[in-house]
PDB file of C-alpha atoms and ligand atoms in Angstrom:
ATOM      1  CA  MET M 353      55.430   8.986  33.839  1.00 52.00           C
ATOM      2  CA  MET M 354      54.307   7.043  30.736  1.00 61.00           C
ATOM      3  CA  VAL M 355      50.711   5.831  31.245  1.00 60.00           C
ATOM      4  CA  ASN M 356      49.305   2.899  29.280  1.00 72.00           C
ATOM      5  CA  ILE M 357      45.645   3.783  29.791  1.00 86.00           C
ATOM      6  CA  PRO M 358      45.037   6.771  27.530  1.00 95.00           C
ATOM      7  CA  PHE M 359      42.960   9.900  28.153  1.00 96.00           C
ATOM      8  CA  GLN M 360      43.922  10.411  31.796  1.00 96.00           C
ATOM      9  CA  LYS M 361      43.153  13.678  33.630  1.00 96.00           C
ATOM     10  CA  ASP M 362      45.931  15.928  32.215  1.00 95.00           C
ATOM     11  CA  TYR M 363      45.327  14.771  28.651  1.00 96.00           C
ATOM     12  CA  ALA M 364      41.531  15.014  29.035  1.00 97.00           C
ATOM     13  CA  GLU M 365      41.757  18.570  30.385  1.00 95.00           C
ATOM     14  CA  ALA M 366      43.997  19.591  27.477  1.00 96.00           C
ATOM     15  CA  TYR M 367      41.981  17.671  24.845  1.00 97.00           C
ATOM     16  CA  ASP M 368      39.623  20.446  23.682  1.00 97.00           C
ATOM     17  CA  PHE M 369      42.505  22.947  23.526  1.00 96.00           C
ATOM     18  CA  LEU M 370      44.584  20.496  21.482  1.00 97.00           C
ATOM     19  CA  TYR M 371      41.764  19.970  18.990  1.00 97.00           C
ATOM     20  CA  GLN M 372      40.381  23.517  18.852  1.00 96.00           C
ATOM     21  CA  ASP M 373      41.311  23.538  15.156  1.00 96.00           C
ATOM     22  CA  LYS M 374      39.095  20.496  14.481  1.00 98.00           C
ATOM     23  CA  ASN M 375      35.759  21.653  13.107  1.00 98.00           C
ATOM     24  CA  TYR M 376      33.233  19.488  14.943  1.00 98.00           C
ATOM     25  CA  GLU M 377      30.220  21.466  13.639  1.00 98.00           C
ATOM     26  CA  SER M 378      31.201  20.722  10.045  1.00 98.00           C
ATOM     27  CA  GLU M 379      31.809  17.063  10.995  1.00 98.00           C
ATOM     28  CA  CYS M 380      28.237  17.018  12.336  1.00 98.00           C
ATOM     29  CA  ASP M 381      27.133  18.464   8.959  1.00 98.00           C
ATOM     30  CA  LEU M 382      28.952  15.537   7.335  1.00 97.00           C
ATOM     31  CA  ILE M 383      27.216  13.059   9.638  1.00 98.00           C
ATOM     32  CA  GLU M 384      23.850  14.601   8.739  1.00 98.00           C
ATOM     33  CA  GLU M 385      24.758  14.423   5.041  1.00 98.00           C
ATOM     34  CA  ILE M 386      25.268  10.669   5.464  1.00 98.00           C
ATOM     35  CA  PHE M 387      21.946  10.409   7.297  1.00 98.00           C
ATOM     36  CA  ARG M 388      20.219  12.160   4.379  1.00 98.00           C
ATOM     37  CA  LYS M 389      21.956   9.982   1.823  1.00 97.00           C
ATOM     38  CA  PHE M 390      21.582   6.554   3.410  1.00 98.00           C
ATOM     39  CA  ALA M 391      18.955   6.484   6.180  1.00 97.00           C
ATOM     40  CA  SER M 392      15.795   4.544   5.360  1.00 93.00           C
ATOM     41  CA  ALA M 393      13.843   6.306   8.148  1.00 96.00           C
ATOM     42  CA  LYS M 394      14.236   9.608   9.988  1.00 97.00           C
ATOM     43  CA  ILE M 395      17.166   9.517  12.419  1.00 98.00           C
ATOM     44  CA  ARG M 396      16.070  10.608  15.891  1.00 98.00           C
ATOM     45  CA  THR M 397      18.302   8.713  18.312  1.00 98.00           C
ATOM     46  CA  ILE M 398      22.105   8.469  18.248  1.00 98.00           C
ATOM     47  CA  LEU M 399      24.582   6.436  20.280  1.00 99.00           C
ATOM     48  CA  ASP M 400      28.026   8.072  20.229  1.00 99.00           C
ATOM     49  CA  LEU M 401      30.590   5.421  21.237  1.00 98.00           C
ATOM     50  CA  GLY M 402      33.913   6.826  22.444  1.00 98.00           C
ATOM     51  CA  CYS M 403      32.230  10.238  22.703  1.00 98.00           C
ATOM     52  CA  GLY M 404      35.207  11.744  24.538  1.00 98.00           C
ATOM     53  CA  THR M 405      34.537  15.343  25.573  1.00 98.00           C
ATOM     54  CA  GLY M 406      31.200  15.320  23.734  1.00 98.00           C
ATOM     55  CA  SER M 407      32.170  17.503  20.782  1.00 98.00           C
ATOM     56  CA  HIS M 408      29.894  15.607  18.373  1.00 98.00           C
ATOM     57  CA  ALA M 409      27.300  14.508  20.945  1.00 98.00           C
ATOM     58  CA  ILE M 410      26.576  18.036  22.203  1.00 98.00           C
ATOM     59  CA  PRO M 411      26.022  19.805  18.845  1.00 98.00           C
ATOM     60  CA  LEU M 412      24.002  16.828  17.600  1.00 98.00           C
ATOM     61  CA  ALA M 413      21.764  17.067  20.695  1.00 98.00           C
ATOM     62  CA  GLN M 414      21.457  20.816  20.053  1.00 97.00           C
ATOM     63  CA  ARG M 415      20.314  19.956  16.528  1.00 97.00           C
ATOM     64  CA  GLY M 416      17.417  17.990  18.010  1.00 97.00           C
ATOM     65  CA  TYR M 417      18.671  14.372  18.136  1.00 98.00           C
ATOM     66  CA  ARG M 418      18.410  12.358  21.367  1.00 98.00           C
ATOM     67  CA  VAL M 419      22.015  11.383  22.023  1.00 98.00           C
ATOM     68  CA  THR M 420      23.698   8.940  24.400  1.00 98.00           C
ATOM     69  CA  GLY M 421      27.462   9.246  24.671  1.00 98.00           C
ATOM     70  CA  VAL M 422      29.582   6.377  26.004  1.00 98.00           C
ATOM     71  CA  ASP M 423      33.226   6.515  27.002  1.00 98.00           C
ATOM     72  CA  LEU M 424      35.685   4.546  29.077  1.00 97.00           C
ATOM     73  CA  ALA M 425      37.610   7.580  30.293  1.00 98.00           C
ATOM     74  CA  GLU M 426      35.936   9.285  33.246  1.00 98.00           C
ATOM     75  CA  ASP M 427      38.085  12.404  32.820  1.00 98.00           C
ATOM     76  CA  MET M 428      36.930  12.832  29.215  1.00 98.00           C
ATOM     77  CA  LEU M 429      33.284  12.423  30.283  1.00 98.00           C
ATOM     78  CA  GLN M 430      33.769  14.999  32.996  1.00 98.00           C
ATOM     79  CA  GLN M 431      34.741  17.565  30.340  1.00 98.00           C
ATOM     80  CA  ALA M 432      31.713  16.512  28.276  1.00 98.00           C
ATOM     81  CA  ARG M 433      29.335  16.936  31.229  1.00 97.00           C
ATOM     82  CA  LEU M 434      30.721  20.409  31.997  1.00 97.00           C
ATOM     83  CA  LYS M 435      30.099  21.492  28.396  1.00 97.00           C
ATOM     84  CA  ALA M 436      26.612  19.952  28.257  1.00 96.00           C
ATOM     85  CA  HIS M 437      25.238  21.417  31.488  1.00 90.00           C
ATOM     86  CA  SER M 438      22.505  23.452  29.772  1.00 90.00           C
ATOM     87  CA  LEU M 439      21.033  20.501  27.832  1.00 90.00           C
ATOM     88  CA  PRO M 440      18.245  18.424  29.429  1.00 87.00           C
ATOM     89  CA  THR M 441      19.182  14.814  30.348  1.00 82.00           C
ATOM     90  CA  GLY M 442      16.342  13.519  28.162  1.00 89.00           C
ATOM     91  CA  GLN M 443      18.164  15.022  25.171  1.00 96.00           C
ATOM     92  CA  LEU M 444      21.710  13.998  26.075  1.00 97.00           C
ATOM     93  CA  ALA M 445      23.166  11.475  28.516  1.00 96.00           C
ATOM     94  CA  PHE M 446      26.721  10.312  29.134  1.00 97.00           C
ATOM     95  CA  LEU M 447      27.653   6.841  30.371  1.00 98.00           C
ATOM     96  CA  LEU M 448      30.953   5.489  31.662  1.00 98.00           C
ATOM     97  CA  GLU M 449      31.283   2.094  29.949  1.00 98.00           C
ATOM     98  CA  ASP M 450      33.618   0.037  27.811  1.00 98.00           C
ATOM     99  CA  LEU M 451      31.924   0.103  24.413  1.00 98.00           C
ATOM    100  CA  ARG M 452      33.045  -3.471  23.687  1.00 98.00           C
ATOM    101  CA  ARG M 453      31.007  -4.822  26.597  1.00 98.00           C
ATOM    102  CA  LEU M 454      28.100  -2.405  26.367  1.00 98.00           C
ATOM    103  CA  SER M 455      24.592  -3.740  26.870  1.00 98.00           C
ATOM    104  CA  LEU M 456      21.974  -0.986  26.885  1.00 98.00           C
ATOM    105  CA  PRO M 457      18.237  -1.691  26.829  1.00 98.00           C
ATOM    106  CA  ASP M 458      17.659   0.516  23.758  1.00 97.00           C
ATOM    107  CA  GLN M 459      18.453   0.270  20.082  1.00 98.00           C
ATOM    108  CA  TYR M 460      19.318   3.455  18.191  1.00 98.00           C
ATOM    109  CA  ASP M 461      18.725   4.857  14.699  1.00 98.00           C
ATOM    110  CA  ALA M 462      22.455   5.579  14.328  1.00 99.00           C
ATOM    111  CA  VAL M 463      25.684   4.663  16.081  1.00 99.00           C
ATOM    112  CA  LEU M 464      28.836   6.774  15.746  1.00 99.00           C
ATOM    113  CA  MET M 465      32.501   6.073  16.505  1.00 99.00           C
ATOM    114  CA  MET M 466      34.195   9.320  15.531  1.00 98.00           C
ATOM    115  CA  PHE M 467      37.891  10.233  15.449  1.00 98.00           C
ATOM    116  CA  ALA M 468      39.544   6.830  15.202  1.00 98.00           C
ATOM    117  CA  VAL M 469      37.716   5.364  18.218  1.00 98.00           C
ATOM    118  CA  LEU M 470      37.594   1.899  16.589  1.00 98.00           C
ATOM    119  CA  GLY M 471      41.401   1.994  16.299  1.00 98.00           C
ATOM    120  CA  TYR M 472      41.671   1.809  20.096  1.00 98.00           C
ATOM    121  CA  SER M 473      40.391  -1.770  19.765  1.00 98.00           C
ATOM    122  CA  THR M 474      43.607  -3.317  18.555  1.00 98.00           C
ATOM    123  CA  THR M 475      43.115  -7.085  18.224  1.00 98.00           C
ATOM    124  CA  ASN M 476      40.757  -8.853  15.812  1.00 98.00           C
ATOM    125  CA  GLU M 477      38.740 -10.114  18.808  1.00 98.00           C
ATOM    126  CA  ASP M 478      38.373  -6.615  20.259  1.00 98.00           C
ATOM    127  CA  ILE M 479      37.398  -5.148  16.886  1.00 98.00           C
ATOM    128  CA  LEU M 480      34.682  -7.766  16.518  1.00 98.00           C
ATOM    129  CA  ALA M 481      33.539  -7.152  20.099  1.00 98.00           C
ATOM    130  CA  ALA M 482      33.317  -3.417  19.332  1.00 98.00           C
ATOM    131  CA  LEU M 483      31.441  -3.923  16.053  1.00 99.00           C
ATOM    132  CA  ASN M 484      29.102  -6.513  17.577  1.00 98.00           C
ATOM    133  CA  SER M 485      28.295  -3.948  20.232  1.00 98.00           C
ATOM    134  CA  VAL M 486      27.516  -1.403  17.499  1.00 99.00           C
ATOM    135  CA  SER M 487      25.260  -3.938  15.791  1.00 98.00           C
ATOM    136  CA  ARG M 488      23.488  -4.914  19.052  1.00 98.00           C
ATOM    137  CA  HIS M 489      22.588  -1.292  19.674  1.00 98.00           C
ATOM    138  CA  LEU M 490      21.357  -0.505  16.157  1.00 98.00           C
ATOM    139  CA  LYS M 491      17.788  -0.917  14.953  1.00 98.00           C
ATOM    140  CA  PRO M 492      17.543  -3.090  11.813  1.00 98.00           C
ATOM    141  CA  GLY M 493      18.382  -0.761   8.905  1.00 98.00           C
ATOM    142  CA  GLY M 494      20.096   1.654  11.320  1.00 98.00           C
ATOM    143  CA  LEU M 495      23.318   3.428  10.322  1.00 98.00           C
ATOM    144  CA  PHE M 496      26.837   3.082  11.665  1.00 98.00           C
ATOM    145  CA  ILE M 497      29.352   5.861  10.912  1.00 98.00           C
ATOM    146  CA  CYS M 498      33.015   5.845  11.897  1.00 98.00           C
ATOM    147  CA  ASP M 499      36.362   7.128  10.770  1.00 98.00           C
ATOM    148  CA  VAL M 500      39.531   5.062  10.957  1.00 98.00           C
ATOM    149  CA  TRP M 501      43.189   5.257  10.005  1.00 98.00           C
ATOM    150  CA  TYR M 502      43.606   3.872   6.517  1.00 98.00           C
ATOM    151  CA  GLY M 503      46.379   1.250   6.319  1.00 98.00           C
ATOM    152  CA  PRO M 504      47.619   1.956   2.764  1.00 98.00           C
ATOM    153  CA  ALA M 505      48.094   5.648   3.645  1.00 98.00           C
ATOM    154  CA  VAL M 506      49.721   4.925   7.028  1.00 98.00           C
ATOM    155  CA  LEU M 507      52.243   2.605   5.366  1.00 98.00           C
ATOM    156  CA  ARG M 508      52.898   5.073   2.566  1.00 98.00           C
ATOM    157  CA  GLN M 509      53.152   8.248   4.666  1.00 97.00           C
ATOM    158  CA  ARG M 510      54.489   6.806   7.964  1.00 97.00           C
ATOM    159  CA  PRO M 511      53.955   8.611  11.281  1.00 96.00           C
ATOM    160  CA  GLU M 512      56.072  11.744  11.741  1.00 95.00           C
ATOM    161  CA  ALA M 513      57.270  13.364  14.950  1.00 97.00           C
ATOM    162  CA  LYS M 514      55.100  16.424  15.546  1.00 97.00           C
ATOM    163  CA  GLU M 515      54.935  19.321  17.957  1.00 97.00           C
ATOM    164  CA  LYS M 516      51.802  21.337  18.589  1.00 96.00           C
ATOM    165  CA  THR M 517      51.707  24.502  20.685  1.00 96.00           C
ATOM    166  CA  ILE M 518      48.448  25.963  21.917  1.00 95.00           C
ATOM    167  CA  ARG M 519      48.265  29.289  23.702  1.00 92.00           C
ATOM    168  CA  THR M 520      45.609  29.467  26.421  1.00 87.00           C
ATOM    169  CA  GLY M 521      45.573  33.025  27.786  1.00 84.00           C
ATOM    170  CA  GLN M 522      48.692  33.442  29.925  1.00 86.00           C
ATOM    171  CA  SER M 523      49.960  29.889  29.517  1.00 92.00           C
ATOM    172  CA  GLU M 524      50.696  27.447  26.728  1.00 95.00           C
ATOM    173  CA  ILE M 525      50.273  23.732  26.144  1.00 96.00           C
ATOM    174  CA  ILE M 526      52.948  21.932  24.138  1.00 97.00           C
ATOM    175  CA  ARG M 527      52.302  18.420  22.868  1.00 97.00           C
ATOM    176  CA  ASN M 528      55.015  16.313  21.282  1.00 98.00           C
ATOM    177  CA  ALA M 529      53.922  13.206  19.417  1.00 98.00           C
ATOM    178  CA  SER M 530      55.953  10.433  17.844  1.00 97.00           C
ATOM    179  CA  GLY M 531      54.763   7.166  16.354  1.00 97.00           C
ATOM    180  CA  THR M 532      56.240   3.731  15.734  1.00 98.00           C
ATOM    181  CA  LEU M 533      54.660   1.138  13.477  1.00 98.00           C
ATOM    182  CA  ASP M 534      54.167  -2.550  14.214  1.00 98.00           C
ATOM    183  CA  ILE M 535      53.400  -3.566  10.637  1.00 98.00           C
ATOM    184  CA  PHE M 536      52.691  -7.201  11.437  1.00 98.00           C
ATOM    185  CA  ARG M 537      49.876  -6.286  13.843  1.00 98.00           C
ATOM    186  CA  HIS M 538      48.628  -3.196  11.908  1.00 98.00           C
ATOM    187  CA  LEU M 539      49.433  -1.020  14.921  1.00 98.00           C
ATOM    188  CA  CYS M 540      50.940   2.376  15.536  1.00 98.00           C
ATOM    189  CA  GLU M 541      52.237   3.216  18.992  1.00 98.00           C
ATOM    190  CA  VAL M 542      51.898   6.953  19.508  1.00 97.00           C
ATOM    191  CA  ARG M 543      53.793   8.509  22.399  1.00 97.00           C
ATOM    192  CA  TYR M 544      52.519  11.851  23.603  1.00 97.00           C
ATOM    193  CA  ARG M 545      54.353  14.230  25.899  1.00 97.00           C
ATOM    194  CA  LEU M 546      52.244  17.045  27.211  1.00 97.00           C
ATOM    195  CA  ARG M 547      53.643  20.126  28.949  1.00 97.00           C
ATOM    196  CA  HIS M 548      51.691  23.018  30.381  1.00 94.00           C
ATOM    197  CA  LEU M 549      53.908  26.092  30.684  1.00 95.00           C
ATOM    198  CA  GLN M 550      53.552  29.543  32.150  1.00 93.00           C
ATOM    199  CA  ASP M 551      56.272  32.189  31.739  1.00 89.00           C
ATOM    200  CA  GLY M 552      58.633  29.430  30.576  1.00 86.00           C
ATOM    201  CA  GLN M 553      58.017  27.361  33.748  1.00 93.00           C
ATOM    202  CA  VAL M 554      56.539  23.858  33.474  1.00 93.00           C
ATOM    203  CA  LEU M 555      53.344  23.761  35.567  1.00 92.00           C
ATOM    204  CA  GLN M 556      52.331  20.222  34.587  1.00 91.00           C
ATOM    205  CA  GLU M 557      53.836  17.401  32.581  1.00 95.00           C
ATOM    206  CA  ALA M 558      52.259  14.138  31.463  1.00 95.00           C
ATOM    207  CA  GLU M 559      53.035  11.335  29.050  1.00 96.00           C
ATOM    208  CA  GLU M 560      50.697   8.850  27.416  1.00 96.00           C
ATOM    209  CA  ARG M 561      51.066   5.929  25.078  1.00 97.00           C
ATOM    210  CA  HIS M 562      48.203   5.333  22.608  1.00 98.00           C
ATOM    211  CA  ILE M 563      48.209   2.083  20.642  1.00 98.00           C
ATOM    212  CA  MET M 564      46.172   2.523  17.461  1.00 98.00           C
ATOM    213  CA  ARG M 565      45.097  -0.035  14.880  1.00 98.00           C
ATOM    214  CA  TYR M 566      44.990   0.990  11.231  1.00 98.00           C
ATOM    215  CA  PHE M 567      42.680  -0.794   8.805  1.00 98.00           C
ATOM    216  CA  PHE M 568      42.822  -2.177   5.297  1.00 98.00           C
ATOM    217  CA  PRO M 569      39.690  -1.981   3.152  1.00 98.00           C
ATOM    218  CA  GLN M 570      38.997  -5.682   2.728  1.00 98.00           C
ATOM    219  CA  GLU M 571      39.425  -6.566   6.418  1.00 98.00           C
ATOM    220  CA  LEU M 572      37.211  -3.647   7.416  1.00 98.00           C
ATOM    221  CA  ALA M 573      34.371  -4.722   5.127  1.00 98.00           C
ATOM    222  CA  PHE M 574      34.801  -8.291   6.426  1.00 98.00           C
ATOM    223  CA  PHE M 575      34.718  -7.266  10.122  1.00 98.00           C
ATOM    224  CA  ILE M 576      31.615  -5.149   9.483  1.00 98.00           C
ATOM    225  CA  ARG M 577      29.890  -8.025   7.711  1.00 98.00           C
ATOM    226  CA  GLN M 578      30.809 -10.444  10.529  1.00 98.00           C
ATOM    227  CA  ALA M 579      28.967  -8.090  12.877  1.00 98.00           C
ATOM    228  CA  ALA M 580      25.753  -8.331  10.836  1.00 98.00           C
ATOM    229  CA  MET M 581      26.190  -5.011   9.040  1.00 98.00           C
ATOM    230  CA  GLU M 582      26.816  -4.129   5.410  1.00 98.00           C
ATOM    231  CA  GLN M 583      29.381  -1.501   4.463  1.00 98.00           C
ATOM    232  CA  ILE M 584      27.676   1.072   2.231  1.00 98.00           C
ATOM    233  CA  HIS M 585      30.286   3.819   2.003  1.00 98.00           C
ATOM    234  CA  ILE M 586      34.029   4.406   2.293  1.00 98.00           C
ATOM    235  CA  SER M 587      35.758   7.632   1.292  1.00 98.00           C
ATOM    236  CA  SER M 588      38.343  10.165   2.301  1.00 98.00           C
ATOM    237  CA  PHE M 589      37.223  11.757   5.598  1.00 97.00           C
ATOM    238  CA  GLU M 590      37.412  15.255   4.135  1.00 91.00           C
ATOM    239  CA  ASP M 591      35.546  14.533   0.927  1.00 94.00           C
ATOM    240  CA  LEU M 592      32.732  11.987   0.669  1.00 95.00           C
ATOM    241  CA  ALA M 593      33.115  11.893  -3.127  1.00 96.00           C
ATOM    242  CA  ARG M 594      36.806  10.919  -2.980  1.00 98.00           C
ATOM    243  CA  SER M 595      37.865   7.258  -2.858  1.00 98.00           C
ATOM    244  CA  PRO M 596      40.413   6.242  -0.222  1.00 98.00           C
ATOM    245  CA  ALA M 597      43.977   6.408  -1.502  1.00 97.00           C
ATOM    246  CA  GLU M 598      47.531   6.388  -0.244  1.00 98.00           C
ATOM    247  CA  ASP M 599      47.210  10.035   0.791  1.00 97.00           C
ATOM    248  CA  THR M 600      43.974   9.633   2.810  1.00 97.00           C
ATOM    249  CA  TRP M 601      45.153   8.816   6.349  1.00 98.00           C
ATOM    250  CA  ASN M 602      41.599   9.181   7.707  1.00 98.00           C
ATOM    251  CA  VAL M 603      38.729   7.483   5.971  1.00 98.00           C
ATOM    252  CA  LEU M 604      35.034   7.718   6.638  1.00 98.00           C
ATOM    253  CA  VAL M 605      33.025   4.515   6.677  1.00 98.00           C
ATOM    254  CA  ALA M 606      29.266   3.987   6.823  1.00 98.00           C
ATOM    255  CA  ALA M 607      27.414   0.708   7.260  1.00 98.00           C
ATOM    256  CA  ARG M 608      23.828  -0.441   7.616  1.00 98.00           C
ATOM    257  CA  ARG M 609      22.512  -2.960  10.154  1.00 98.00           C
ATOM    258  CA  LEU M 610      21.159  -6.013   8.333  1.00 98.00           C
TER     259      LEU M 610
HETATM  260  C1  LIG W1899      40.449  10.231  19.912  1.00 65.92           C
HETATM  261  S1  LIG W1899      39.236  10.201  21.165  1.00 65.92           S
HETATM  262  C2  LIG W1899      37.779  10.658  20.254  1.00 65.92           C
HETATM  263  C3  LIG W1899      36.750  11.329  21.122  1.00 65.92           C
HETATM  264  C4  LIG W1899      35.574  11.931  20.368  1.00 65.92           C
HETATM  265  N1  LIG W1899      34.835  10.930  19.634  1.00 65.92           N
HETATM  266  C5  LIG W1899      36.035  13.036  19.448  1.00 65.92           C
HETATM  267  O1  LIG W1899      35.746  12.955  18.236  1.00 65.92           O
HETATM  268  O2  LIG W1899      36.649  14.008  19.917  1.00 65.92           O
HETATM  269  C6  LIG W1899      38.953   8.464  21.425  1.00 65.92           C
HETATM  270  C7  LIG W1899      37.962   8.220  22.563  1.00 65.92           C
HETATM  271  O3  LIG W1899      37.572   6.844  22.522  1.00 65.92           O
HETATM  272  C8  LIG W1899      37.459   6.385  23.852  1.00 65.92           C
HETATM  273  N2  LIG W1899      37.564   4.925  23.843  1.00 65.92           N
HETATM  274  C9  LIG W1899      38.551   4.171  23.308  1.00 65.92           C
HETATM  275  N3  LIG W1899      38.298   2.861  23.512  1.00 65.92           N
HETATM  276  C10 LIG W1899      37.122   2.798  24.190  1.00 65.92           C
HETATM  277  C11 LIG W1899      36.337   1.731  24.691  1.00 65.92           C
HETATM  278  N4  LIG W1899      36.722   0.457  24.554  1.00 65.92           N
HETATM  279  N5  LIG W1899      35.177   2.018  25.314  1.00 65.92           N
HETATM  280  C12 LIG W1899      34.781   3.312  25.458  1.00 65.92           C
HETATM  281  N6  LIG W1899      35.486   4.363  25.025  1.00 65.92           N
HETATM  282  C13 LIG W1899      36.650   4.115  24.400  1.00 65.92           C
HETATM  283  C14 LIG W1899      38.605   7.081  24.574  1.00 65.92           C
HETATM  284  O4  LIG W1899      38.434   7.073  25.973  1.00 65.92           O
HETATM  285  C15 LIG W1899      38.545   8.474  23.955  1.00 65.92           C
HETATM  286  O5  LIG W1899      37.710   9.341  24.673  1.00 65.92           O
END
């Protein structure tokens, strides 16, 4: 059955298998590189919004930061908690909240929204609500880091139908993805079909629909500014020295709280 709320149980349980080729440790190196380049004071506390299964939050906590992860999907947080069991709660905590309506008592040295989390806020109002939440939870001068889908590249390259097969011991997970653009709203509807097979037999099957917003550079800088932050960096996600272009689907953005 096609579910409209993404990251349900089957998808959440398959998530880390599906992204085992994503190098989260080197993404944490990248995050630390941005800290070194732009932070005005030592970064000690991090709020990871849309933390998912904790694949940035956990290594960052292991590197000595105090990290709070927030996510709307209980099943994703459950995976995160399983992985984080050996870390003390003072070092790492996970909260089930909608980041757009978040109101925590603390302000942080840095806020992250990694792996297109901002794109799940699809209307202008929701994007502003998300960015205002970032701003509310940042200390003045604090850093915001996110990556988003870059509109010029999405329109140039267009989403392609893809199949990914992951072998997990005796069984395999097959994910089919196809995307459709709504160019007027800057949205891509991605349909995922997930099958878990063993000896050719389907053990589990699930479908999800993810609606993702892609961003253009001027609107992004404007949204960030509206939320009392200043954009200080935008580049290809893979290479901080490379300007966004029509072949950079993912871009990395950093901003500073005014
Ligand atoms: C593509 S996953 C990224 C997870 C993680 N940051 C990573 O890099 O693997 C997007 C995550 O954002 C979360 N998310 C999307 N919108 C959210 C919202 N409004 N509030 C909290 N979490 C949200 C989803 O539940 C999902 O776990």
